[in-house]
mmCIF file of C-alpha atoms and ligand atoms in Angstrom:
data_model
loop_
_atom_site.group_PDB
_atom_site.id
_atom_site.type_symbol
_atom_site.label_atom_id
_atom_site.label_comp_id
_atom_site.label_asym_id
_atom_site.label_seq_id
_atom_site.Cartn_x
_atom_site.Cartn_y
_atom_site.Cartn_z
ATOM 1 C CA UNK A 1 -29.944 0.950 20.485
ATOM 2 C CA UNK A 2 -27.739 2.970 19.005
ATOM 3 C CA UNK A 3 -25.048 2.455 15.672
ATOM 4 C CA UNK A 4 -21.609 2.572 17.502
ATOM 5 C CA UNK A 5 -18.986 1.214 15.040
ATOM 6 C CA UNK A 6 -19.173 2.066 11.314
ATOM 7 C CA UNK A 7 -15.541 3.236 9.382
ATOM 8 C CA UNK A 8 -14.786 2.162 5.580
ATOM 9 C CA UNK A 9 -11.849 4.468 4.852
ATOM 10 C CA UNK A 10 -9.658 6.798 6.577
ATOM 11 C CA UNK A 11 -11.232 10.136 5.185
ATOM 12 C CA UNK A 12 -14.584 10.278 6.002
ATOM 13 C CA UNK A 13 -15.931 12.537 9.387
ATOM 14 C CA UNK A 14 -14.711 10.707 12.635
ATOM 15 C CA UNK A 15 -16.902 10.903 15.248
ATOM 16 C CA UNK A 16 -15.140 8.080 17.471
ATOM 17 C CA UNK A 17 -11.906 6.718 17.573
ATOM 18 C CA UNK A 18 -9.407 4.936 20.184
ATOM 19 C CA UNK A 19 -6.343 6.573 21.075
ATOM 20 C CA UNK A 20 -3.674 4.346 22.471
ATOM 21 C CA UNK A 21 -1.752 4.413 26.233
ATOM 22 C CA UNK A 22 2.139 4.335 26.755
ATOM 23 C CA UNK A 23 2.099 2.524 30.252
ATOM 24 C CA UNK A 24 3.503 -0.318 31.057
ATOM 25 C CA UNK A 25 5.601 -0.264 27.647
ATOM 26 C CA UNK A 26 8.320 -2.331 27.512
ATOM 27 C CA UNK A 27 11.199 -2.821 24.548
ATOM 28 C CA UNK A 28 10.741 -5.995 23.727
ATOM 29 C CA UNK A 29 14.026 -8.596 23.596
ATOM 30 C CA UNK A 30 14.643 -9.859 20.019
ATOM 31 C CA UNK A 31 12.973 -12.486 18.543
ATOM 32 C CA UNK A 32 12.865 -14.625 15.157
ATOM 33 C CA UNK A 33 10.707 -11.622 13.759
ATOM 34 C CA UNK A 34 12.226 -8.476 15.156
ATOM 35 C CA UNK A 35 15.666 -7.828 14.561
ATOM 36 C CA UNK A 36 14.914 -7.960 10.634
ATOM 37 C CA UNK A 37 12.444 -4.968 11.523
ATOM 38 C CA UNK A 38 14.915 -2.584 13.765
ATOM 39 C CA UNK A 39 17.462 -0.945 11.479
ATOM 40 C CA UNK A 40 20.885 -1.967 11.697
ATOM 41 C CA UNK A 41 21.821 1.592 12.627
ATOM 42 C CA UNK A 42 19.362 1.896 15.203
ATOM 43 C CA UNK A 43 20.330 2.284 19.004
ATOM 44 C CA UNK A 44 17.661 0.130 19.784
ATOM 45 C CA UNK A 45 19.688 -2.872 18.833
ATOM 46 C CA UNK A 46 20.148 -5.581 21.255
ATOM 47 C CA UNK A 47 18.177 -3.083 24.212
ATOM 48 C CA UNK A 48 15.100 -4.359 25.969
ATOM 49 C CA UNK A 49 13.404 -4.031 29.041
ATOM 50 C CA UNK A 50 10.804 -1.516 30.790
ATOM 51 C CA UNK A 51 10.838 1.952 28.677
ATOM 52 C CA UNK A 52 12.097 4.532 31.416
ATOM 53 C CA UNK A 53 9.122 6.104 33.771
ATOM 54 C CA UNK A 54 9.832 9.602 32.432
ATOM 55 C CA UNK A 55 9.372 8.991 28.775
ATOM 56 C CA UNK A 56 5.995 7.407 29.032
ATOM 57 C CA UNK A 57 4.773 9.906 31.187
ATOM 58 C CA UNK A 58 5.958 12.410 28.949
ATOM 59 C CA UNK A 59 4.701 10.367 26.084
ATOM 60 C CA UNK A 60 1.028 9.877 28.135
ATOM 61 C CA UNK A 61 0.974 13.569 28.331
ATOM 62 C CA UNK A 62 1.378 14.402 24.734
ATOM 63 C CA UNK A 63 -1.724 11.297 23.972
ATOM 64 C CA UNK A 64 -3.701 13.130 27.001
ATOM 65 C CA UNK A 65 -3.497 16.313 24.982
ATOM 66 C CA UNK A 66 -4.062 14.326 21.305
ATOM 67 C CA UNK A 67 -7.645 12.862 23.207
ATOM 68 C CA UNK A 68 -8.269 16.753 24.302
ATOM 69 C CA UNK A 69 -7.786 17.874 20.723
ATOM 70 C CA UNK A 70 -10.227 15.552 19.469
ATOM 71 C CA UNK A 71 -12.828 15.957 21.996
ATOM 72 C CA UNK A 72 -12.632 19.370 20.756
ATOM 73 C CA UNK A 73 -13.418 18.772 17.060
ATOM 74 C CA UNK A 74 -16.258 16.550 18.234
ATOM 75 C CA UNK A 75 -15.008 13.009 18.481
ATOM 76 C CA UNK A 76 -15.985 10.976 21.121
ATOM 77 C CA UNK A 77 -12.275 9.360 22.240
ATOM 78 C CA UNK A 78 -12.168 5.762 24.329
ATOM 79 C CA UNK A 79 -8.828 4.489 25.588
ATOM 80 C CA UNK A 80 -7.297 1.270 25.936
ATOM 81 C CA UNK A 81 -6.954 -0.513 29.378
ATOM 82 C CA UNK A 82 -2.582 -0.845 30.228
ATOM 83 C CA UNK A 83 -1.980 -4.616 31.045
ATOM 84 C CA UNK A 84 1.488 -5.220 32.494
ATOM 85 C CA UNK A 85 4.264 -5.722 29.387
ATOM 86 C CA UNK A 86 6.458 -6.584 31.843
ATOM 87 C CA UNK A 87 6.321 -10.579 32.034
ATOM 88 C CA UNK A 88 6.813 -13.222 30.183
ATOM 89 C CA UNK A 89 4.574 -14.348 27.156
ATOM 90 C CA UNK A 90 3.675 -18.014 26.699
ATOM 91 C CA UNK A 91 1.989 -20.210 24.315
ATOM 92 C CA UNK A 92 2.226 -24.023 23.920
ATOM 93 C CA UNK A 93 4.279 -23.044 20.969
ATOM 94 C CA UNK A 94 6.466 -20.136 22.000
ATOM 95 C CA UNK A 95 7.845 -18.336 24.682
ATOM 96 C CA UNK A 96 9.213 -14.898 24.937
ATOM 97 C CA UNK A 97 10.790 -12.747 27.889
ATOM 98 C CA UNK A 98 7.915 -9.957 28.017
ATOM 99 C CA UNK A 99 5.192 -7.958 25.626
ATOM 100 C CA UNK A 100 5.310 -4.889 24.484
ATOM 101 C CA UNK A 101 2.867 -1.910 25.072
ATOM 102 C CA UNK A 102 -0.653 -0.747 23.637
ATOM 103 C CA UNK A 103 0.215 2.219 22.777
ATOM 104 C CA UNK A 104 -0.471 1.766 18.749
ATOM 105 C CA UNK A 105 -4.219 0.773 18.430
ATOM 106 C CA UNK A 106 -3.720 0.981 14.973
ATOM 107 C CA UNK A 107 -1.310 -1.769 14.922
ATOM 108 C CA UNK A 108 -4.039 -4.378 16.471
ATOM 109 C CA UNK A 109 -7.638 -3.405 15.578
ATOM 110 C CA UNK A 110 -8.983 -2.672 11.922
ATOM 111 C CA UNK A 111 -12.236 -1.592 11.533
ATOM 112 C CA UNK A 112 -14.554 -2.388 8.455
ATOM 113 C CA UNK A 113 -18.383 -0.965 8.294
ATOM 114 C CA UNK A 114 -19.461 -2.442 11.875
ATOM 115 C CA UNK A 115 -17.117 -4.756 12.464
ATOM 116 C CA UNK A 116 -13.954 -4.587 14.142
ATOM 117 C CA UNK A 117 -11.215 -7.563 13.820
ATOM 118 C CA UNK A 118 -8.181 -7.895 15.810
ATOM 119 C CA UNK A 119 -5.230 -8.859 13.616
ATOM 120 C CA UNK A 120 -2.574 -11.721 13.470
ATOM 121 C CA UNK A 121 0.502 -9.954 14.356
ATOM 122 C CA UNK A 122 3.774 -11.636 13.382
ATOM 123 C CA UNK A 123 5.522 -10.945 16.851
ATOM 124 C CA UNK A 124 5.553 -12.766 19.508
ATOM 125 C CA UNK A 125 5.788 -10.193 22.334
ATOM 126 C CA UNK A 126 2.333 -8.843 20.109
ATOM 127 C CA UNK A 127 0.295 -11.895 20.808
ATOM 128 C CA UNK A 128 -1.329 -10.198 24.064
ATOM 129 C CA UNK A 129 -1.966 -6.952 23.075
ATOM 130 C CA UNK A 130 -5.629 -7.140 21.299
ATOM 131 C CA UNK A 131 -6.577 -7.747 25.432
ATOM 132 C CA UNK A 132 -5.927 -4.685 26.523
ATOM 133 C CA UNK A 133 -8.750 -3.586 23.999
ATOM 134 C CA UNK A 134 -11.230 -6.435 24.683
ATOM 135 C CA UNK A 135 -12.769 -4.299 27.581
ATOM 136 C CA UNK A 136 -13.878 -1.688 24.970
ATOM 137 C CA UNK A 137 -14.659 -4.131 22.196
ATOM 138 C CA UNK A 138 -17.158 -5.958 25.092
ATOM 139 C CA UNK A 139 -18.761 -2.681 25.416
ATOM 140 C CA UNK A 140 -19.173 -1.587 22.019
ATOM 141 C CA UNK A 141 -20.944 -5.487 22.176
ATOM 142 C CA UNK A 142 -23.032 -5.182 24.679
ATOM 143 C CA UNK A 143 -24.738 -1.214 22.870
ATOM 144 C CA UNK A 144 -24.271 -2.207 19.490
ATOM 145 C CA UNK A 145 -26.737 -4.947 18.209
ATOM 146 C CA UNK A 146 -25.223 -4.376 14.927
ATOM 147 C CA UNK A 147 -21.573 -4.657 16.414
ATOM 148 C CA UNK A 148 -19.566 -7.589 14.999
ATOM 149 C CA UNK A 149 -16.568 -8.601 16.874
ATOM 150 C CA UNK A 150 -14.296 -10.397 15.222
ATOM 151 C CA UNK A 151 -10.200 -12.017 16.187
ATOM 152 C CA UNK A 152 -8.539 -12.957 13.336
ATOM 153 C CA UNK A 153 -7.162 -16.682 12.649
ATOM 154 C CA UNK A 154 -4.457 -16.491 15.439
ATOM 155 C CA UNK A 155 -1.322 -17.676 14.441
ATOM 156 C CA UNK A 156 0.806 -20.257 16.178
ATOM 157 C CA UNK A 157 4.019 -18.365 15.290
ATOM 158 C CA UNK A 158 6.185 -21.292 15.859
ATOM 159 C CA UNK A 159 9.617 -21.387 14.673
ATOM 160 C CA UNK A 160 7.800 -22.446 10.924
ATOM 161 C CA UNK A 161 6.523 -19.041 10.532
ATOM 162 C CA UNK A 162 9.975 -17.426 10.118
ATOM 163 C CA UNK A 163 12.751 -17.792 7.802
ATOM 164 C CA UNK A 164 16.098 -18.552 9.949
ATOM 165 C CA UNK A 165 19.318 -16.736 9.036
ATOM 166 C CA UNK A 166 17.337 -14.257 7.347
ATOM 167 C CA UNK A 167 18.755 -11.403 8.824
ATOM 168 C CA UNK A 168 22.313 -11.188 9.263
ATOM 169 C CA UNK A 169 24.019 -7.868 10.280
ATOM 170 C CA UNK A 170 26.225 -7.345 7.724
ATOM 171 C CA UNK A 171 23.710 -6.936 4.891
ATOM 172 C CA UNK A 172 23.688 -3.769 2.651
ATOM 173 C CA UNK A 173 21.741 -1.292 2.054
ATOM 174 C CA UNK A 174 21.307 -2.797 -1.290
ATOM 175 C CA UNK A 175 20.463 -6.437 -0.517
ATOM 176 C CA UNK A 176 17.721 -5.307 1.946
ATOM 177 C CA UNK A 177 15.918 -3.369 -1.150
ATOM 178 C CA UNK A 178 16.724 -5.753 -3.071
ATOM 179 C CA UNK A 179 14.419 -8.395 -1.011
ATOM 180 C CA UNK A 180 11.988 -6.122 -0.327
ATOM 181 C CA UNK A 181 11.733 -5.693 -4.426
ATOM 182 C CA UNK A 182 11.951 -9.343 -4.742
ATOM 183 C CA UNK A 183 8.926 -9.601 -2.023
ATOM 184 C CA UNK A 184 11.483 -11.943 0.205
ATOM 185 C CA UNK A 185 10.560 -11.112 3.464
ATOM 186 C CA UNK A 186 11.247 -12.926 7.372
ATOM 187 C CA UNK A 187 8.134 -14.358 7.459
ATOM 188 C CA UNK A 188 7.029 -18.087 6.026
ATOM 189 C CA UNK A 189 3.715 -18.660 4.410
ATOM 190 C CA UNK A 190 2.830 -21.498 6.786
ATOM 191 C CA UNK A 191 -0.019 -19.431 7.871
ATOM 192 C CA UNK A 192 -1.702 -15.837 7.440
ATOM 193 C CA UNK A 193 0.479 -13.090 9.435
ATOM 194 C CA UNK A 194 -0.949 -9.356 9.156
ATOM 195 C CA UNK A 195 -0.952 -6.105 11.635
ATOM 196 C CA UNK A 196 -3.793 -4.090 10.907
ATOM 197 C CA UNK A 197 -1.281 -1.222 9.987
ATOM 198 C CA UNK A 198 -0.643 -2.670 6.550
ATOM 199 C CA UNK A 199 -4.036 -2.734 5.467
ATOM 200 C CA UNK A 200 -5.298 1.176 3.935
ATOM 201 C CA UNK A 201 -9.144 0.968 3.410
ATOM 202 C CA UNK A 202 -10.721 2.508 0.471
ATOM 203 C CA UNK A 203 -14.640 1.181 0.866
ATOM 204 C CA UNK A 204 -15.120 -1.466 -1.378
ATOM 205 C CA UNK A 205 -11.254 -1.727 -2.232
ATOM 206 C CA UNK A 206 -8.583 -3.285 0.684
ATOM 207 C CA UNK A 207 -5.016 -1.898 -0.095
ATOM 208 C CA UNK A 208 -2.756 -4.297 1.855
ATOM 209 C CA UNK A 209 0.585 -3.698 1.695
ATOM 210 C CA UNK A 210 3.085 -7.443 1.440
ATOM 211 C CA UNK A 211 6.105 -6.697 3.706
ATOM 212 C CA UNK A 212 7.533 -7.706 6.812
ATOM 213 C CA UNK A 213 4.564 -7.785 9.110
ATOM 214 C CA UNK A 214 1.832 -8.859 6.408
ATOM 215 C CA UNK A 215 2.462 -12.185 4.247
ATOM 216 C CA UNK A 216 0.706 -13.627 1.043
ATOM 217 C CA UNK A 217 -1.284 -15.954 2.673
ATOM 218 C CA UNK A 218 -3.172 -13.441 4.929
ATOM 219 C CA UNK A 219 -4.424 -11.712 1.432
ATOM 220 C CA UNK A 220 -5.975 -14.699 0.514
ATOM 221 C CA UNK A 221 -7.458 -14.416 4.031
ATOM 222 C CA UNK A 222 -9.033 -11.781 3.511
ATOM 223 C CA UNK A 223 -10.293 -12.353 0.144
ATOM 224 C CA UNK A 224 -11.860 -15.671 1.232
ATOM 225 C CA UNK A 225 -13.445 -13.458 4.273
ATOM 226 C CA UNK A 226 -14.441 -10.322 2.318
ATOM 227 C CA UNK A 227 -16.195 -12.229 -0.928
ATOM 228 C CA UNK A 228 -18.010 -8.753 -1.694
ATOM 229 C CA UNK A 229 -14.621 -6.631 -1.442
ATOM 230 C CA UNK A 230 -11.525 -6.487 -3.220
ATOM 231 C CA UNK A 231 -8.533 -7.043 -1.679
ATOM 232 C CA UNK A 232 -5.274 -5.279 -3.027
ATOM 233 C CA UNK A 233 -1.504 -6.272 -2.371
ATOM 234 C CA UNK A 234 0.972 -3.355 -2.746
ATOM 235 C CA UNK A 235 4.344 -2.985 -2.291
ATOM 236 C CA UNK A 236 6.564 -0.337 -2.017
ATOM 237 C CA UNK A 237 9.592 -1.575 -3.488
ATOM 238 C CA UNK A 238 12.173 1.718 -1.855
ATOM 239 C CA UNK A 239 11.490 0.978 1.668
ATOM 240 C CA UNK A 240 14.452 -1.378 3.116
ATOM 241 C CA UNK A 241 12.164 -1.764 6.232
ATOM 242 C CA UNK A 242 8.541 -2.322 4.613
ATOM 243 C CA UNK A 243 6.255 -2.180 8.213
ATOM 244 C CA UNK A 244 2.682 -0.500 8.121
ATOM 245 C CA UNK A 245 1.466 1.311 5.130
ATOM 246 C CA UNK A 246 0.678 5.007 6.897
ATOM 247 C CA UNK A 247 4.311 6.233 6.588
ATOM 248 C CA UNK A 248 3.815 5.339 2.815
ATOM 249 C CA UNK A 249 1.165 6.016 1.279
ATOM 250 C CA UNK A 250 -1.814 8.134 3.031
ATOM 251 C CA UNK A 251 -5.288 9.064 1.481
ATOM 252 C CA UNK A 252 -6.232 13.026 2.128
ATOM 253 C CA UNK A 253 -9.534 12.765 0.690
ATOM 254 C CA UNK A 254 -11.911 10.655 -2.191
ATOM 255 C CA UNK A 255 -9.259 11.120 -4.883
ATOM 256 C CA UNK A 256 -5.973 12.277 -3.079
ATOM 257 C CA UNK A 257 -3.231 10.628 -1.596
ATOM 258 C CA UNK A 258 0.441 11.220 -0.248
ATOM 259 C CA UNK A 259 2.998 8.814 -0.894
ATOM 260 C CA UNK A 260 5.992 8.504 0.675
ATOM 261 C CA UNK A 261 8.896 9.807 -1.955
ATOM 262 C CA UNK A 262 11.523 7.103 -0.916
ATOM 263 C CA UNK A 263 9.243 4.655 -1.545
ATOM 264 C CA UNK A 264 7.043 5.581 -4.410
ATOM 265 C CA UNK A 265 4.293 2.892 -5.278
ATOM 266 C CA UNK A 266 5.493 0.809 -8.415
ATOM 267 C CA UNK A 267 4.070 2.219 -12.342
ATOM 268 C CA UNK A 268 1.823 -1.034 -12.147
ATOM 269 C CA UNK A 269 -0.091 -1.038 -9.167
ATOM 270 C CA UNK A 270 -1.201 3.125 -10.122
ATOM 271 C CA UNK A 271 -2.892 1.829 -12.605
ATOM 272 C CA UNK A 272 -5.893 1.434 -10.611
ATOM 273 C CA UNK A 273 -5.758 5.042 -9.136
ATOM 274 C CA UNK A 274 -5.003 6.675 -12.498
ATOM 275 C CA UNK A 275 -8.057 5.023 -14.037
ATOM 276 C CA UNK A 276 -9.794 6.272 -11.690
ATOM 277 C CA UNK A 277 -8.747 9.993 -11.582
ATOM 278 C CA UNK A 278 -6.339 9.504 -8.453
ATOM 279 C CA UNK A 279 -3.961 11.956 -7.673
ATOM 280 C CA UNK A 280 -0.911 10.672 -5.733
ATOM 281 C CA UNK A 281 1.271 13.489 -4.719
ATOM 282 C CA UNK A 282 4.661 12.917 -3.626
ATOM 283 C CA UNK A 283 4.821 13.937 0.198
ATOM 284 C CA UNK A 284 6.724 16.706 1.181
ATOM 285 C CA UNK A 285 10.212 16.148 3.627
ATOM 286 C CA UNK A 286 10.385 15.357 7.280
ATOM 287 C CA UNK A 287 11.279 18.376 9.108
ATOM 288 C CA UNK A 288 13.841 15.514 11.366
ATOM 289 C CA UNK A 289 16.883 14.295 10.528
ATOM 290 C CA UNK A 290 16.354 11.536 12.734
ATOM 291 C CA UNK A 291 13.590 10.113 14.510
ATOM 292 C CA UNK A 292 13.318 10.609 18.699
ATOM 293 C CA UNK A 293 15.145 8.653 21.118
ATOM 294 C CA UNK A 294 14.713 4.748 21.381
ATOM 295 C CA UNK A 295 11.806 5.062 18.553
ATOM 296 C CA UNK A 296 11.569 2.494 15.922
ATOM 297 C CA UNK A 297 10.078 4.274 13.418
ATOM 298 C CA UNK A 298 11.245 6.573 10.599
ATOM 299 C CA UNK A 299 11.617 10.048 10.129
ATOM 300 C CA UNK A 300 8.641 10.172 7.929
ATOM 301 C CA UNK A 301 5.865 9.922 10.905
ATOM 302 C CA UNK A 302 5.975 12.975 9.167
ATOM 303 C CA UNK A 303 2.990 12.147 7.260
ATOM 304 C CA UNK A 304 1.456 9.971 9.570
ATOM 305 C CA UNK A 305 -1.212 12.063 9.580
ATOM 306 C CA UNK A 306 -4.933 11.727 11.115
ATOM 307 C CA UNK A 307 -7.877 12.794 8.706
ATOM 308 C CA UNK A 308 -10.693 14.056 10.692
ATOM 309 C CA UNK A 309 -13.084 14.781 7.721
ATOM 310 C CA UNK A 310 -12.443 15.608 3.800
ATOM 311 C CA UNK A 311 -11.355 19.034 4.709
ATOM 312 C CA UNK A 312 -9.470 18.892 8.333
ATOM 313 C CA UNK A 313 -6.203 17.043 8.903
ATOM 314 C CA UNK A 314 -4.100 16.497 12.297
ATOM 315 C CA UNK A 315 -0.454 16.857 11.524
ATOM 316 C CA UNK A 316 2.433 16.861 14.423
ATOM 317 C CA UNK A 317 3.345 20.162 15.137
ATOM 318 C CA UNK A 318 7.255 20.629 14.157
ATOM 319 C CA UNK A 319 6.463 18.940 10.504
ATOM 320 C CA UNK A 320 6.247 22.034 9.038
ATOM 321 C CA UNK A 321 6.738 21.319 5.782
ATOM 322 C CA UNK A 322 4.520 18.458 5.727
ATOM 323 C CA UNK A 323 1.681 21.057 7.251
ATOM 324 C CA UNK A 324 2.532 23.613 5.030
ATOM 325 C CA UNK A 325 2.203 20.797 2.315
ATOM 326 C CA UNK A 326 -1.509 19.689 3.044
ATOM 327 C CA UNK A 327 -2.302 23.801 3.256
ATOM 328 C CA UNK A 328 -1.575 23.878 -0.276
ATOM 329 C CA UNK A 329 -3.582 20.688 -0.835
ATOM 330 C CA UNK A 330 -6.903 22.440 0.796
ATOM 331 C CA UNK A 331 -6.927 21.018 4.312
ATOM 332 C CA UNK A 332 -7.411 22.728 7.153
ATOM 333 C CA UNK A 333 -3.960 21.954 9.576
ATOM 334 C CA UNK A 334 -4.516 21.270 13.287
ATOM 335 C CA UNK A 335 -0.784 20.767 14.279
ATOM 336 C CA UNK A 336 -0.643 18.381 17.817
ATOM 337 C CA UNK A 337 2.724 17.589 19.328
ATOM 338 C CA UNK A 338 3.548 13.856 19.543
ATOM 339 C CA UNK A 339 7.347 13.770 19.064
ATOM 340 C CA UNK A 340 7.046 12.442 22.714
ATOM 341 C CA UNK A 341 4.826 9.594 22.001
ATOM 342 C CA UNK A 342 6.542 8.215 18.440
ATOM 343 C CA UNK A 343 9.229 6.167 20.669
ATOM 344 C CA UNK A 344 5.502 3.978 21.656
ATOM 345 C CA UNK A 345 4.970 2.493 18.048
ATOM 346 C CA UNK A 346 4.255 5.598 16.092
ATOM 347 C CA UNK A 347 2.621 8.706 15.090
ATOM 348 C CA UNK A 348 -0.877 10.480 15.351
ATOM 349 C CA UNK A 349 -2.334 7.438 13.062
ATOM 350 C CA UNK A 350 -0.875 4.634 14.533
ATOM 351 C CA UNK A 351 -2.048 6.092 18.226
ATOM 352 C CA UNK A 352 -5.603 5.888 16.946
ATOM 353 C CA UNK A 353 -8.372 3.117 15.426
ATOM 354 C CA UNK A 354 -11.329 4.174 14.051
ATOM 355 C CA UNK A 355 -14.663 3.472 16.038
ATOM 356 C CA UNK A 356 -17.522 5.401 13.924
ATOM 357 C CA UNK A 357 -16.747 7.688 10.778
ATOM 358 C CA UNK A 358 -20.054 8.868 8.857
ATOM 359 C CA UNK A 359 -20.125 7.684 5.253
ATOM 360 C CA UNK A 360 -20.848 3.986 4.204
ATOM 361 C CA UNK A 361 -18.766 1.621 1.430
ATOM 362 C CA UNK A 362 -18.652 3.323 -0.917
ATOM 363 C CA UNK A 363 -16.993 1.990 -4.940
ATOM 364 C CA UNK A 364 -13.990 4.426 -5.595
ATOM 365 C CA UNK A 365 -12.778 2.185 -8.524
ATOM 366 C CA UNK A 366 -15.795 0.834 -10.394
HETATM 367 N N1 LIG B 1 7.821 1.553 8.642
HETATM 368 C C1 LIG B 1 7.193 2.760 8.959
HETATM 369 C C2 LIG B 1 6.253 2.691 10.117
HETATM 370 C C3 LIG B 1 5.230 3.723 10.006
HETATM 371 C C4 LIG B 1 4.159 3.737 10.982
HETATM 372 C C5 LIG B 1 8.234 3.834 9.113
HETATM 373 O O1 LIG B 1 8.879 3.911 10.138
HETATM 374 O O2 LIG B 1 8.393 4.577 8.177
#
């Protein structure tokens, strides 16, 4: 029987990957973990309830043509399958009015060599979603001998695993950096929290980044569950809202990656990438002012960018200047519209897990 699921870094050639749906999305209502995560600007504040018909069709359409694009360029594409947001999510320790979407693969599933493990998302109206991949994962099961299929520790997410009063609206600017610097974030250690977003994988290395969605305690997860890896935790002390590391810091190729400007990674943790002949270049500027409509998410989806193979990158079509950036870096551009599709939990990475790159684990930082 065949190999189906082998990916140790986000570089090497993809030859299979799952791209995310929009139906059925739904803004979720705020809970002890959310409203520290949606700016205080935002117009999202205080909104939930179904997203409106016409954006996800409009944002299915732009994901229709993202799967088209990378049928083209040889990957095999599967799809999640929608479960209804719309209702109310209960465990014996929480309840919340409804879920959210699974639109973001990226958010739930990480993939490392042949085994894929669903994460231990800190929100509540998250604690559904790895379902509406299960189908797929029971698949890849059932032709994959080698296939190990793996749910992380789930968490109870009782009112323990959050700090009350965290987030109050008045707080600066300032203060917010100033937590994020001082690694002070809404969740508790009571038990490992982590969305698969946070976690950049570099073969044998694990570059997790400690924020608002990932705590301490799921790094020593994974070190306890990866003995033969080494686990990383960065931080990016300029980023007020610290969710997901692919808005942050993104790996082009074996020795190159973008980081986010605003949010550069600290003198102390390059020390491992300069040793090692790691270039990080700062990434170039949005081509937005601000991001789409309802969309939680920054203006610097702008370098959310998908890496087909060392050479060939996917880049949303209007970021110009981040396009005209990897040009000068020696990729090949394809440019896909998504704009449509950020409002859904993100850009042309987050829409996407990895199923089967070529390449094995390789030891970037010996
Ligand atoms: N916090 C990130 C999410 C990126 C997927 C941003 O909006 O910049």
């Amino acid at each position: 029987m065949p190999k189906i699921v082998n990916s140790w870094n986000d570089f090497d050639p993809l030859k299979h990957a799952i791209v995310g749906r929009a139906d059925m999305s739904v803004i979720p209502p705020e809970e002890p973990a959310t409203s520290e995560k949606v700016p205080v600007d935002s117009e999202m504040r205080g909104m939930w309830g179904p997203r409106p018909t016409e954006t996800v069709e409009k944002a299915n359409a732009q994901l229709d043509n993202y799967v088209k694009v990378l049928e083209k360029h040889g990957v095999k594409v599967d799809r999640p399958t929608p479960l209804q947001w719309n209702q109310e999510i209960k465990t014996p320790d929480f309840r919340t009015e409804s879920g959210m979407t699974q639109m973001p693969p990226r958010d739930i599933l990480l993939t490392i060599g042949n085994e894929i493990i669903a994460s231990a998302n800190s929100f509540r109206c998250r604690y559904f979603e790895y379902l509406a991949y299960w189908p797929l994962m029971n698949e890849y099961f059932e032709n994959d001998p080698e296939f190990k299929w793996t749910q992380a520790p789930r968490p109870r997410l009782t009112d323990k695993s959050y700090k009350h009063n965290y987030y109050d609206e008045k707080i600066s600017l300032e203060e917010r950096l100033e937590r994020t610097a001082n690694k002070d974030f809404v969740t508790t250690e009571v038990e490992p929290m982590w969305d698969a977003a946070d976690v950049m994988r570099m073969g044998k290395d694990l570059f997790i980044q400690h924020g608002l969605t990932t705590n301490r305690k799921a790094m020593e997860w994974f070190k306890r569950y990866y003995p033969d890896l080494r686990v990383h935790s960065v931080n990016f002390p300029g980023d007020p809202y610290p969710i997901h590391i692919d808005a942050t810091f993104v790996p082009l190729r074996p020795g190159l990656i973008i980081n986010n400007p605003h949010r550069p990674l600290p003198v102390e943790q390059r020390k491992i990438f300069e040793a090692n002949d790691w270039q990080i270049v700062e990434a170039a500027k949005p081509a937005h002012d601000n991001p789409p409509p309802l969309c939680y998410s920054s203006v610097w989806l702008s370098m959310n960018c998908l890496v087909l193979d060392h050479k060939t990158v996917i880049v949303e079509e209007s970021e110009v200047y981040q396009a005209e950036q990897m040009d000068k870096l020696g990729m090949n551009v394809i440019p896909v519209p998504f704009r449509d599709a950020y409002a859904f939990g993100g850009g042309l990475h987050c829409a996407t897990a990895d199923v089967y790159r070529e390449g094995s684990m390789e030891d970037y930082f010996p």
